[in-house]
Structures are given as C-alpha cells and as structure tokens.
PDB file of C-alpha atoms in Angstrom:
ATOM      1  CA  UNK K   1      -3.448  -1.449  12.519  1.00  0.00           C
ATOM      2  CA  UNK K   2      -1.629  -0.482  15.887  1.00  0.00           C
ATOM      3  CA  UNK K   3       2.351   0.000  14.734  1.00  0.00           C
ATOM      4  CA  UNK K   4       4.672  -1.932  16.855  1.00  0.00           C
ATOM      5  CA  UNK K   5       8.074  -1.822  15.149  1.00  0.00           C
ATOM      6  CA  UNK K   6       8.889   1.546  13.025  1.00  0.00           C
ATOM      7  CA  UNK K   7      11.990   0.857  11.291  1.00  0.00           C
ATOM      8  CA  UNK K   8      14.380   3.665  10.325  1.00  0.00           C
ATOM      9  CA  UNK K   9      15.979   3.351   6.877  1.00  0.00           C
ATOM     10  CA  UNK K  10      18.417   5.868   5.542  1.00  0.00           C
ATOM     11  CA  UNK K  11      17.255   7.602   2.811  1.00  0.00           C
ATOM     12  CA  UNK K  12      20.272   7.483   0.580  1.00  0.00           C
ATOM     13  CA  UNK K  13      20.062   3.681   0.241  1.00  0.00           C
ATOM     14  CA  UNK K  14      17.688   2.473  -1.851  1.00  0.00           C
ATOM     15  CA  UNK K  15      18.931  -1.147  -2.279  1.00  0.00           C
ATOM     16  CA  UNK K  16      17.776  -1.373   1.710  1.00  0.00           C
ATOM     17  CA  UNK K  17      14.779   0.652   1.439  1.00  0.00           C
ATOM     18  CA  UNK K  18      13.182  -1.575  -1.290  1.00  0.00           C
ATOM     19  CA  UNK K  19      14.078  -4.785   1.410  1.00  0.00           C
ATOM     20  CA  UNK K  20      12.187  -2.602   4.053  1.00  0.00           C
ATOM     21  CA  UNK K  21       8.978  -2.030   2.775  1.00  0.00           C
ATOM     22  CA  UNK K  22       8.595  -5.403   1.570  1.00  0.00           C
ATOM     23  CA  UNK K  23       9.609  -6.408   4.993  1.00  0.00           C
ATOM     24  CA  UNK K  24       8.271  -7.882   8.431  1.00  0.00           C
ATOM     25  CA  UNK K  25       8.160  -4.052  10.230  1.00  0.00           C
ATOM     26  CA  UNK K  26       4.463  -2.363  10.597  1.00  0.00           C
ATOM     27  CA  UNK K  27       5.963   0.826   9.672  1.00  0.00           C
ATOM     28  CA  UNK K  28       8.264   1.983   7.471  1.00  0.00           C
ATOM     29  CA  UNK K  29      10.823   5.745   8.264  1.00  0.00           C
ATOM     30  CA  UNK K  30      12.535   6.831   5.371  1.00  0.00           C
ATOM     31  CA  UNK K  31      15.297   8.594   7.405  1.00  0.00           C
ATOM     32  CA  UNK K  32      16.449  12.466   6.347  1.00  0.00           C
ATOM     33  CA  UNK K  33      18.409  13.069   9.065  1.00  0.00           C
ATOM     34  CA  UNK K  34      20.890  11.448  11.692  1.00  0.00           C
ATOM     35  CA  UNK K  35      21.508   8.422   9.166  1.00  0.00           C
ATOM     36  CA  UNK K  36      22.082  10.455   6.262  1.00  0.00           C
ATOM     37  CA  UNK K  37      25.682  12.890   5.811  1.00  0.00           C
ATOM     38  CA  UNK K  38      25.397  16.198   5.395  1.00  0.00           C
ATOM     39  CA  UNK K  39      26.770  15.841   1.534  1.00  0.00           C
ATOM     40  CA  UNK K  40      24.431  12.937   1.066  1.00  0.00           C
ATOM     41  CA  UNK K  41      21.098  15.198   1.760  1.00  0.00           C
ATOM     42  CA  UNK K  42      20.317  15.938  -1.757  1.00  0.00           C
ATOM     43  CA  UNK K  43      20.553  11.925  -2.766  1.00  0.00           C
ATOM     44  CA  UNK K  44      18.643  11.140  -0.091  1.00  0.00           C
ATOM     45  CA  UNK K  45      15.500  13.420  -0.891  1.00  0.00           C
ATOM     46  CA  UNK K  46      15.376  12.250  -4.279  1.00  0.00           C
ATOM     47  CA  UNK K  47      15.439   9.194  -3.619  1.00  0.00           C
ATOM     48  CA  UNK K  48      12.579   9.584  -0.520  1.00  0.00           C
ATOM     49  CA  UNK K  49      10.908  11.177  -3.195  1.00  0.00           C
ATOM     50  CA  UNK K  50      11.070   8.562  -6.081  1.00  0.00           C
ATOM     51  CA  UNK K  51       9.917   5.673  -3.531  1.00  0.00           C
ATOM     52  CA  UNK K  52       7.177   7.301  -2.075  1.00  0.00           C
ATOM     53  CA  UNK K  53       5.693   8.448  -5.634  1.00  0.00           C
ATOM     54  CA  UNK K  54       4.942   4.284  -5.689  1.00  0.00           C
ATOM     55  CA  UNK K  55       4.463   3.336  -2.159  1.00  0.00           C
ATOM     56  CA  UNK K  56       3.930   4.884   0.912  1.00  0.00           C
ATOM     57  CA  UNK K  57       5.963   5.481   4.005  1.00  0.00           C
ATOM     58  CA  UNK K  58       6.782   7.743   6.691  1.00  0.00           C
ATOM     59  CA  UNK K  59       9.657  10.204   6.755  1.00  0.00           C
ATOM     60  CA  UNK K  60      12.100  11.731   9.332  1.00  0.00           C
ATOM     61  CA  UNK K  61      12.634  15.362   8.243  1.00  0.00           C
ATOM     62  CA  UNK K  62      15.882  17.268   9.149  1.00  0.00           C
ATOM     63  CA  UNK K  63      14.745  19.788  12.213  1.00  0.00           C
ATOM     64  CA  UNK K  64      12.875  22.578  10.847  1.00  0.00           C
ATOM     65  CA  UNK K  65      14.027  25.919  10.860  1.00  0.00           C
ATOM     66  CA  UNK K  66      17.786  24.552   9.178  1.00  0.00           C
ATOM     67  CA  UNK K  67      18.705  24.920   5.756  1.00  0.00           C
ATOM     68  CA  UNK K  68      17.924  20.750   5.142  1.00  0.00           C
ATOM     69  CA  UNK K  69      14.781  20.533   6.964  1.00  0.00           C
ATOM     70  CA  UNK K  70      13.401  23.539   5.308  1.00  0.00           C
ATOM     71  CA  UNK K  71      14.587  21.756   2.278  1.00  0.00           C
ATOM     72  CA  UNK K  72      12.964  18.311   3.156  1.00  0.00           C
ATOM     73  CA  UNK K  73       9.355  20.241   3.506  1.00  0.00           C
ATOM     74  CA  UNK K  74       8.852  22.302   0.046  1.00  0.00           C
ATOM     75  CA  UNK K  75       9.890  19.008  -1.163  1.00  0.00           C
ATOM     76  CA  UNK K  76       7.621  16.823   0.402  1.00  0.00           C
ATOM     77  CA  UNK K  77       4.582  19.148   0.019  1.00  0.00           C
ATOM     78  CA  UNK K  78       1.582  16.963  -1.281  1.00  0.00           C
ATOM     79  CA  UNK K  79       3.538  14.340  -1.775  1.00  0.00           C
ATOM     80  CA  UNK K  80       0.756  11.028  -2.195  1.00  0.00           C
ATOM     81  CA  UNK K  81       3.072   8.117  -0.853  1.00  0.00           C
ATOM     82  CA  UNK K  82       3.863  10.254   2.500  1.00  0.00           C
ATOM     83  CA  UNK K  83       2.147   8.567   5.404  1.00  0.00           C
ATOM     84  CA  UNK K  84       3.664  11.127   7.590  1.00  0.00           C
ATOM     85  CA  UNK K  85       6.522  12.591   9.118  1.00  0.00           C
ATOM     86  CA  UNK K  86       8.270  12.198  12.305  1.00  0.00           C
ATOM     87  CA  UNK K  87       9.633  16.009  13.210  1.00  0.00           C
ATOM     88  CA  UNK K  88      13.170  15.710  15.177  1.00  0.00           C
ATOM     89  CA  UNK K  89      14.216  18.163  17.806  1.00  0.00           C
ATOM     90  CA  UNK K  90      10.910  19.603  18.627  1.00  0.00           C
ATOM     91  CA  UNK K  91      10.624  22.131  20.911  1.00  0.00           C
ATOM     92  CA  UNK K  92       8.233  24.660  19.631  1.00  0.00           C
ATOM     93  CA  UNK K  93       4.928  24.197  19.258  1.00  0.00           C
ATOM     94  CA  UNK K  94       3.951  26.683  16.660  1.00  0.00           C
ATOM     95  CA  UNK K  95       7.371  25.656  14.460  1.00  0.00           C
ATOM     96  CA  UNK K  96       5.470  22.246  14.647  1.00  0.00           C
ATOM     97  CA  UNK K  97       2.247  24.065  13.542  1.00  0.00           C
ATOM     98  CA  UNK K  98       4.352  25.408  10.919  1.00  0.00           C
ATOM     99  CA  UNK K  99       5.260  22.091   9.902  1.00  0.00           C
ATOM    100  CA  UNK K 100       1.988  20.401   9.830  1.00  0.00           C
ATOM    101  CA  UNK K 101       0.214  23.169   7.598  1.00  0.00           C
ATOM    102  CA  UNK K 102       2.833  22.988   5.470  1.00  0.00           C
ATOM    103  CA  UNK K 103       2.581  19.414   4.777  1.00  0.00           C
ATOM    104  CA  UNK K 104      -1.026  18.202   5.638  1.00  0.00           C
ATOM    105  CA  UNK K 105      -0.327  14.454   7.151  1.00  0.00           C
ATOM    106  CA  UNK K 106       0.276  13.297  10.116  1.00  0.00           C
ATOM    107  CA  UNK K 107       3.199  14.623  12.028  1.00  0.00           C
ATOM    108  CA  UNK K 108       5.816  12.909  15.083  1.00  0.00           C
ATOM    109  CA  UNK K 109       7.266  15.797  17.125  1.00  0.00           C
ATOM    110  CA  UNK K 110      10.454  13.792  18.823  1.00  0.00           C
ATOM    111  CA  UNK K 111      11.371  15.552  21.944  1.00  0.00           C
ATOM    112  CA  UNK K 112      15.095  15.095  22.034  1.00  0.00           C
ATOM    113  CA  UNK K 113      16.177  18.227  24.545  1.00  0.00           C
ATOM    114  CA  UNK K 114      15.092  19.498  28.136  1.00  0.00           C
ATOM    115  CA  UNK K 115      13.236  22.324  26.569  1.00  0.00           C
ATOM    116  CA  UNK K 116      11.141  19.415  24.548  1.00  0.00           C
ATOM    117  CA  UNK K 117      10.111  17.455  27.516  1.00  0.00           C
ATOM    118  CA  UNK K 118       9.314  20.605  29.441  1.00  0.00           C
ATOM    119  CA  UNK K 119       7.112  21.443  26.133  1.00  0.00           C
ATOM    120  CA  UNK K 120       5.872  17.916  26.525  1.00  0.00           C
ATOM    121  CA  UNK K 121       1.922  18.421  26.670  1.00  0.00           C
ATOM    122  CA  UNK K 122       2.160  21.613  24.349  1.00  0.00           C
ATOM    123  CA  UNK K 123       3.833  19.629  21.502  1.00  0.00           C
ATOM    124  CA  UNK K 124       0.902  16.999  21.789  1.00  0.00           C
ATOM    125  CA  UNK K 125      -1.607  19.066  21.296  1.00  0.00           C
ATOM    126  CA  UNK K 126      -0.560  21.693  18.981  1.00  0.00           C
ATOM    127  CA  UNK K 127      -2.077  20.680  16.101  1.00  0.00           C
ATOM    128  CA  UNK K 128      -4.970  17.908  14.922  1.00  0.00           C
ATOM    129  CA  UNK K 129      -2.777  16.452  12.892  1.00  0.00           C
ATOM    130  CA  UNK K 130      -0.096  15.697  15.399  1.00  0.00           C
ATOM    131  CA  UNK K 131      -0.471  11.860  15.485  1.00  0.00           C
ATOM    132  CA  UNK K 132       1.869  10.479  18.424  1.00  0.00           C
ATOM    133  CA  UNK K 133       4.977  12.196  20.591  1.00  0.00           C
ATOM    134  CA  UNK K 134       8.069  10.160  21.264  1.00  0.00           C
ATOM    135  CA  UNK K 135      11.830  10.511  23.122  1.00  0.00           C
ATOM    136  CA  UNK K 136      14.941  10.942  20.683  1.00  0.00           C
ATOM    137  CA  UNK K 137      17.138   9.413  23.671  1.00  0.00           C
ATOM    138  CA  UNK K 138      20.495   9.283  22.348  1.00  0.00           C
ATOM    139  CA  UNK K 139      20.068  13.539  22.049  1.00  0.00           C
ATOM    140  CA  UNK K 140      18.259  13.692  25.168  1.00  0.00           C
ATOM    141  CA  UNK K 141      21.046  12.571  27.581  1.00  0.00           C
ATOM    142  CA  UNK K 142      23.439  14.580  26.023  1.00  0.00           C
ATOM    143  CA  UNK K 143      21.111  18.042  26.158  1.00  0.00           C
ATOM    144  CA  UNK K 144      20.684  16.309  30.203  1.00  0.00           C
ATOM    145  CA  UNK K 145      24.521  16.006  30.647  1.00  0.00           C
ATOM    146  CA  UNK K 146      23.725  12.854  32.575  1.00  0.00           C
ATOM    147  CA  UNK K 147      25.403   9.506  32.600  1.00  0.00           C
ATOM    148  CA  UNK K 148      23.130   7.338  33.507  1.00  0.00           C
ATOM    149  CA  UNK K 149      20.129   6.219  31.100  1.00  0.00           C
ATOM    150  CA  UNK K 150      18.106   5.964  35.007  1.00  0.00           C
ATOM    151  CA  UNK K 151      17.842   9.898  35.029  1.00  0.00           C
ATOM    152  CA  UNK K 152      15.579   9.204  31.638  1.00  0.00           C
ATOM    153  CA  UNK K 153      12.523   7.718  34.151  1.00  0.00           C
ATOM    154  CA  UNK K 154      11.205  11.188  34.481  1.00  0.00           C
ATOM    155  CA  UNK K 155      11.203  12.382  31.133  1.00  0.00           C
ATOM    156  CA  UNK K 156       9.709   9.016  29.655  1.00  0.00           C
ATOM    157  CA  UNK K 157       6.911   9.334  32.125  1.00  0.00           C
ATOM    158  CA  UNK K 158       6.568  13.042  31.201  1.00  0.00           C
ATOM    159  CA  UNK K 159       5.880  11.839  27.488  1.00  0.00           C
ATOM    160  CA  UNK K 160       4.003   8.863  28.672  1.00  0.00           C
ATOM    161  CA  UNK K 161       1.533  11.320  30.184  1.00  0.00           C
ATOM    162  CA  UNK K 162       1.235  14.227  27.948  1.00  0.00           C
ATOM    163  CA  UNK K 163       0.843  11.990  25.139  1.00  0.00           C
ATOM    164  CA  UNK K 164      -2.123  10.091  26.748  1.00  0.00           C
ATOM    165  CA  UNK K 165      -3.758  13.597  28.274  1.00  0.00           C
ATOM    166  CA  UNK K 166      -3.534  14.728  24.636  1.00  0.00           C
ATOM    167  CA  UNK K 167      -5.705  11.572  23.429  1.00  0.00           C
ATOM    168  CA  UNK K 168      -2.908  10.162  21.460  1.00  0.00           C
ATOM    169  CA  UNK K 169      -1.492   6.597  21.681  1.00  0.00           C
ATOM    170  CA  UNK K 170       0.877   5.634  23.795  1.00  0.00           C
ATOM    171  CA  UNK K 171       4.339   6.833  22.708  1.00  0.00           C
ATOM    172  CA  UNK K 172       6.727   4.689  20.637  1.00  0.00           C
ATOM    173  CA  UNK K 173      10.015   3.873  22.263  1.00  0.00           C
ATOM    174  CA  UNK K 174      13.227   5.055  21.531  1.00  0.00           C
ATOM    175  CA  UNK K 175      15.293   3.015  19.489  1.00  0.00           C
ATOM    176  CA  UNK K 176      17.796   0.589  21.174  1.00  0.00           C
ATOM    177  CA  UNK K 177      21.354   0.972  19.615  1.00  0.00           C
ATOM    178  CA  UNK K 178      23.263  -2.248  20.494  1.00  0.00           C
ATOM    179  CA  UNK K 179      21.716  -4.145  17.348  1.00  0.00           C
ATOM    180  CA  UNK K 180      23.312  -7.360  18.438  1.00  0.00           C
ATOM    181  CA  UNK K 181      21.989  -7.233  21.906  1.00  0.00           C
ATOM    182  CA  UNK K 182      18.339  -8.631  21.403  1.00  0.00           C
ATOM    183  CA  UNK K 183      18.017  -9.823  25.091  1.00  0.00           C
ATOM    184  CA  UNK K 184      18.926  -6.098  26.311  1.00  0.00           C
ATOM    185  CA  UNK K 185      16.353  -5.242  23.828  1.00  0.00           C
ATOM    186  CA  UNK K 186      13.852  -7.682  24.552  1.00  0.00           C
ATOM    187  CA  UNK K 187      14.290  -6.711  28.376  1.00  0.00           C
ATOM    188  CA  UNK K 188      14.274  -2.451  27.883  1.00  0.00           C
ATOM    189  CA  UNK K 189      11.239  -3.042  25.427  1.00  0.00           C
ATOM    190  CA  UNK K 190       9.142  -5.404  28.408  1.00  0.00           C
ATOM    191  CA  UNK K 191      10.354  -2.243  30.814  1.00  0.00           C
ATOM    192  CA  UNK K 192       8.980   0.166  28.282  1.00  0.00           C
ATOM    193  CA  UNK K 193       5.848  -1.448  27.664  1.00  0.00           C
ATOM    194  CA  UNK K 194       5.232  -2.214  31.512  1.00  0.00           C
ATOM    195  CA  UNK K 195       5.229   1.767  31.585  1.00  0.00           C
ATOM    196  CA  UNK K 196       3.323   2.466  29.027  1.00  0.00           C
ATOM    197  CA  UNK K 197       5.076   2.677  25.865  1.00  0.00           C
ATOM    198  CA  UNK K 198       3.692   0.323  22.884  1.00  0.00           C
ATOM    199  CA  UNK K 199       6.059  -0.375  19.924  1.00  0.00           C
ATOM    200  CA  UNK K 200       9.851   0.597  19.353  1.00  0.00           C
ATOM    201  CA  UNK K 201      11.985   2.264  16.689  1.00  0.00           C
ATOM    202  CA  UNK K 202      14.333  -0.065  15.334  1.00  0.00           C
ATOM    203  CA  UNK K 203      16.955   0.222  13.145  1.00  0.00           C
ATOM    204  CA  UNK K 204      17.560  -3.120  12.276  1.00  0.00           C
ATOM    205  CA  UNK K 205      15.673  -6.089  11.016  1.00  0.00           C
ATOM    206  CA  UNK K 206      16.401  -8.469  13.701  1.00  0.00           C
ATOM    207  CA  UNK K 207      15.065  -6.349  16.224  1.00  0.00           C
ATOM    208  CA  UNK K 208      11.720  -6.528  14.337  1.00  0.00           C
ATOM    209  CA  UNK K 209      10.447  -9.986  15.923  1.00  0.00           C
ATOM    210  CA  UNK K 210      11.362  -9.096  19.453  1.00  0.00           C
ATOM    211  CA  UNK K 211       9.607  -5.910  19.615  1.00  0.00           C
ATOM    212  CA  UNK K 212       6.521  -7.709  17.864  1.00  0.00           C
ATOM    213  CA  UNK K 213       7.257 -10.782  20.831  1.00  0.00           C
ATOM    214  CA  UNK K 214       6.522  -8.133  23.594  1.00  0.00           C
ATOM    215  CA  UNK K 215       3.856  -6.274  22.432  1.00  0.00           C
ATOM    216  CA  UNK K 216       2.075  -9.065  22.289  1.00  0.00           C
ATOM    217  CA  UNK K 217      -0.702  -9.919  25.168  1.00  0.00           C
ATOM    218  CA  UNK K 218      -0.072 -12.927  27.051  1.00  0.00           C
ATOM    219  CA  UNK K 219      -2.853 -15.561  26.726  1.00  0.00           C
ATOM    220  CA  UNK K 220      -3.567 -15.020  30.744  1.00  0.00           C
ATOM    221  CA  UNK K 221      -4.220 -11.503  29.778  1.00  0.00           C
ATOM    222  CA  UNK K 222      -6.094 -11.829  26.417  1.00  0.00           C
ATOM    223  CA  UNK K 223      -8.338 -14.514  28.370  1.00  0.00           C
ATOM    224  CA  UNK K 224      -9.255 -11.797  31.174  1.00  0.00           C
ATOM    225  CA  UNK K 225     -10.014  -9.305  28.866  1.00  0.00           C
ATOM    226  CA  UNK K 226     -12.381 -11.671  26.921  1.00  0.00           C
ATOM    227  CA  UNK K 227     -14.665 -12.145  30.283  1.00  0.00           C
ATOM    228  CA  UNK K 228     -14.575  -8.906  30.901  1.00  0.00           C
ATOM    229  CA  UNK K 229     -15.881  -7.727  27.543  1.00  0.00           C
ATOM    230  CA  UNK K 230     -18.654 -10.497  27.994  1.00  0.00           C
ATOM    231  CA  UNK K 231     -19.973  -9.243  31.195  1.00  0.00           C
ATOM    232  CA  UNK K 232     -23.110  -7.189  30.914  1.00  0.00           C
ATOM    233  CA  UNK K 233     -22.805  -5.227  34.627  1.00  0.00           C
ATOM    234  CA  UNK K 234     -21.540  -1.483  35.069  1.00  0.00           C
ATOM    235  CA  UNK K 235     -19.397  -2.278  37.768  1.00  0.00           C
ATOM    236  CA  UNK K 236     -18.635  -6.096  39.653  1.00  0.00           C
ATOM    237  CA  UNK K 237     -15.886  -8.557  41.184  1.00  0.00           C
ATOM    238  CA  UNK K 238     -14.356 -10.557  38.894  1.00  0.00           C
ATOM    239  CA  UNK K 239     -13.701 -13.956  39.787  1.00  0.00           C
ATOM    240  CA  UNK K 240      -9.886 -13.336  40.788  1.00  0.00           C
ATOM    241  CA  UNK K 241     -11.306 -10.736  42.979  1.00  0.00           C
ATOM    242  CA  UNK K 242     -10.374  -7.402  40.949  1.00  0.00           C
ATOM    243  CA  UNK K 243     -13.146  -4.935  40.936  1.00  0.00           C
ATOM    244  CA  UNK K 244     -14.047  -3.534  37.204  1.00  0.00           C
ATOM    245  CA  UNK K 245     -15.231  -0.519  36.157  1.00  0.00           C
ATOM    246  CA  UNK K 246     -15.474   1.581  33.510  1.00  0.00           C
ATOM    247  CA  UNK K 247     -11.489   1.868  33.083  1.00  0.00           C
ATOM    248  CA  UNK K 248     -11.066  -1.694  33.795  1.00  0.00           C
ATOM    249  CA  UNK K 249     -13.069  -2.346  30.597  1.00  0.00           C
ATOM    250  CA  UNK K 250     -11.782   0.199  28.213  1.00  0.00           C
ATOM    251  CA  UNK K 251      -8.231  -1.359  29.106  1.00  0.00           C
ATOM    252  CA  UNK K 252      -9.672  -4.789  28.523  1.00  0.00           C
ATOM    253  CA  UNK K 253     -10.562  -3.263  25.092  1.00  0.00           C
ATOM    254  CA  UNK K 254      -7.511  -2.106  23.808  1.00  0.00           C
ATOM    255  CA  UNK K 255      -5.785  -5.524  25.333  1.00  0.00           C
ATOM    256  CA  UNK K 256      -8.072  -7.457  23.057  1.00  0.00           C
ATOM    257  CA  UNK K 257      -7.278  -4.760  19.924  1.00  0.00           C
ATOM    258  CA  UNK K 258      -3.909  -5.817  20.297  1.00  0.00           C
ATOM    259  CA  UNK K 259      -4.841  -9.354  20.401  1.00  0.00           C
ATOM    260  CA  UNK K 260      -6.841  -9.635  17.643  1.00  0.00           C
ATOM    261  CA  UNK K 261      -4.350  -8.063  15.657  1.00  0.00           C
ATOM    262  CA  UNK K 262      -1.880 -10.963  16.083  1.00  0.00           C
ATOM    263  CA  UNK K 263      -5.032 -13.139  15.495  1.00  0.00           C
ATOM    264  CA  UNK K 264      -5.187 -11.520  11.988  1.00  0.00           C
ATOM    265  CA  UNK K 265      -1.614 -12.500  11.545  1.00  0.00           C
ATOM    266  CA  UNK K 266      -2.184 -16.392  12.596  1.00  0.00           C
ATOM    267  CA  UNK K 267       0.021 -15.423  15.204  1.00  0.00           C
ATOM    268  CA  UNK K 268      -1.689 -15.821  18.168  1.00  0.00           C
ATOM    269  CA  UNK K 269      -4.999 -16.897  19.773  1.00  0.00           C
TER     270      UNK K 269
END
C-alpha cells in the first residue's frame, strides 16, 4: 500500500493511540518527540513499547545524539511491532547510518534545518534502509529566519528531487497545523501534490479524509492512464495529441497504482 495520511500520536497517550490504529489513517507515528514533555519521555517509551509488542507502527525518535533519542534507540532495538522510524533533525548522514544499524527497519530522516536541506541527496542515500526523506517545516523556517512560508519553494523542491534521484517515493508533506482549517489544508495539500509530494502528516483525525480526497486520481486522469497502459507501441500520439514515451507510461503506471488502491477500498473507479 502507498501511505497517504501518517498520523502523529503522542506517545504518552494511550487512550488516543488505541483510537489511532484502529483508525481511518494508512499509517500510524507513535510520536517521541515534539508532542511529548521532556518529564513525560520515560511514560511515553513504555508505553511505545507496550503497543508495539501487539501491533505495529512507526515511531518518531527524539534526535539522535541527545540524551532521549539515544534513549529511544537501545530501547527500540529489535523491537517486532516497529514498522520504522522517522529520524527528526537530520543532518548527518553517517549519525543516520548510525541510526539505521542500530535498529534494522526502515528509517525517515526529517530535514528540519538549512544544513539538512543542503545534506538533502546525502541523507537519501545513506543507507538501504532509508525508506523516504521529508521537511519538518515548523523547524525549518525558524533555522531560515524567514517569515514567509513562500521562501520554503526551494527547499521543498530540493527534497522533492533528492528524494526521487535517490529512488525513493515522493516525499510526504509536512504537517499542516491549523487543525480546523481543512480548506487551507485541502488547498496546501493539492499545491503539494501538484509538486510532487504524495501524502501528508497529520495530526488530527479530521484531516485524514482530505488528504486521502487529494491524493486521489481524478477519473479524467485514471481514464488516460488506462489507454495508455493498453497501447502496445514504444512511442505514439495519443488521441488528445500528447506524445508518449517511455516516461509518459511509467507515470501512467504509478497513476493507475494509486487508483487501484482506492478501487480496493470501494472508493473509487
């Protein structure tokens, strides 16, 4: 299954983690860090620990290299339920080799600083088990010192690009913080996905459905992508005039992968 909506859940609650995994999102972050007071930490890693010895999920470590992260990984070391683990404030690529030898699953470097970005491509491929990259935004304009969420066009296309040189999938989007504003949401997410992001971090429920609304293919495009899978020549003119090639098709591919995931869900056709 391709993730769309990766929902954060802090790791001290377990009366809303329980609700979460039996919930609507395609992916599941039992959160470490930002969500989860300094005094809270231990709590929280037990109770990480207890869930994912009977399900599985993923899990946002503190940043390596402080006294909680280091923490987070001898404690999460062969640990069955653990899907993976999204790594905060990454900026160096052998601390994230570190990290990925030390735990064996699938690990999310977030690039949440100019030093990050910069270390963009390096991050992505530092490992075979690094799995996807993705912006910590919030962090990022404050390490930027900029006011304006435009001056992030740059960095997202930086990610956008390492992340798909590196043969991984297209990044994740940042999570959008105004829970109650699902039309700003609905619109950033459409703006995301029209430059190449797929799927969001939430942190809310309700956001769930609108994030799973836009990564949807519209039945215009799920129809094109159809004919062009059923055409037998190497290169042609579609009806509507577009040439196809080779790229044309694998994007038609990965249109329909989408599509036929919905189809799975009886949610689309």
């Amino acid at each position: 299954m391709i993730a769309r909506s990766w929902l954060y859940v802090p790791g001290d609650r377990p009366d809303r983690i329980g609700k979460a995994l039996a919930g609507p999102a395609d992916a599941v972050i039992l959160d470490l860090e930002d969500a989860v007071s300094a005094a809270a930490k231990d709590f929280a890693r037990r109770t990480v620990l207890e869930t994912l010895a009977s399900a599985s999920a993923f899990v946002r470590i503190n940043a390596p290299g402080t006294s909680a992260g280091e923490a987070d990984i001898r404690a999460l070391a062969a640990v069955e339920g653990l899907a993976g683990v999204r790594v905060p404030k990454a900026e160096d690529p052998d601390e994230l080799r570190r990290v990925a030898d030390a735990l064996g699953v699938p690990v999310y470097p977030v690039l949440e600083s100019a030093l990050g970005v910069e270390n963009a491509l390096a991050l992505a491929t530092a490992h075979p088990l690094v799995a996807g990259i993705s912006l910590g935004e919030a962090d990022l304009i404050a390490d930027l010192r900029v006011r304006d969420s435009g001056a992030l066009a740059w960095p997202r296309s930086r990610v956008v690009v390492a992340a798909r040189a590196a043969g991984l999938p297209s990044p994740v989007q940042s999570v959008w913080t105004a829970v109650r504003d699902l039309d700003g949401l609905r619109a950033s997410t459409v703006e995301g996905r029209d430059a190449g992001f797929f799927g969001r971090s939430v942190i809310h429920p309700a956001q769930i459905p609108v994030v799973h609304e836009v990564c949807a293919p519209n039945p215009a495009e799920t129809a094109w992508a159809r004919e062009v899978l059923a055409a037998e020549e190497s290169a042609w003119i579609d009806r509507n005039g577009q040439f196809v090639d080779a790229a044309i098709v694998a994007r038609a591919r990965w249109v329909l992968e989408i599509a036929d995931q919905y189809v799975k869900e009886g949610k689309g056709s």
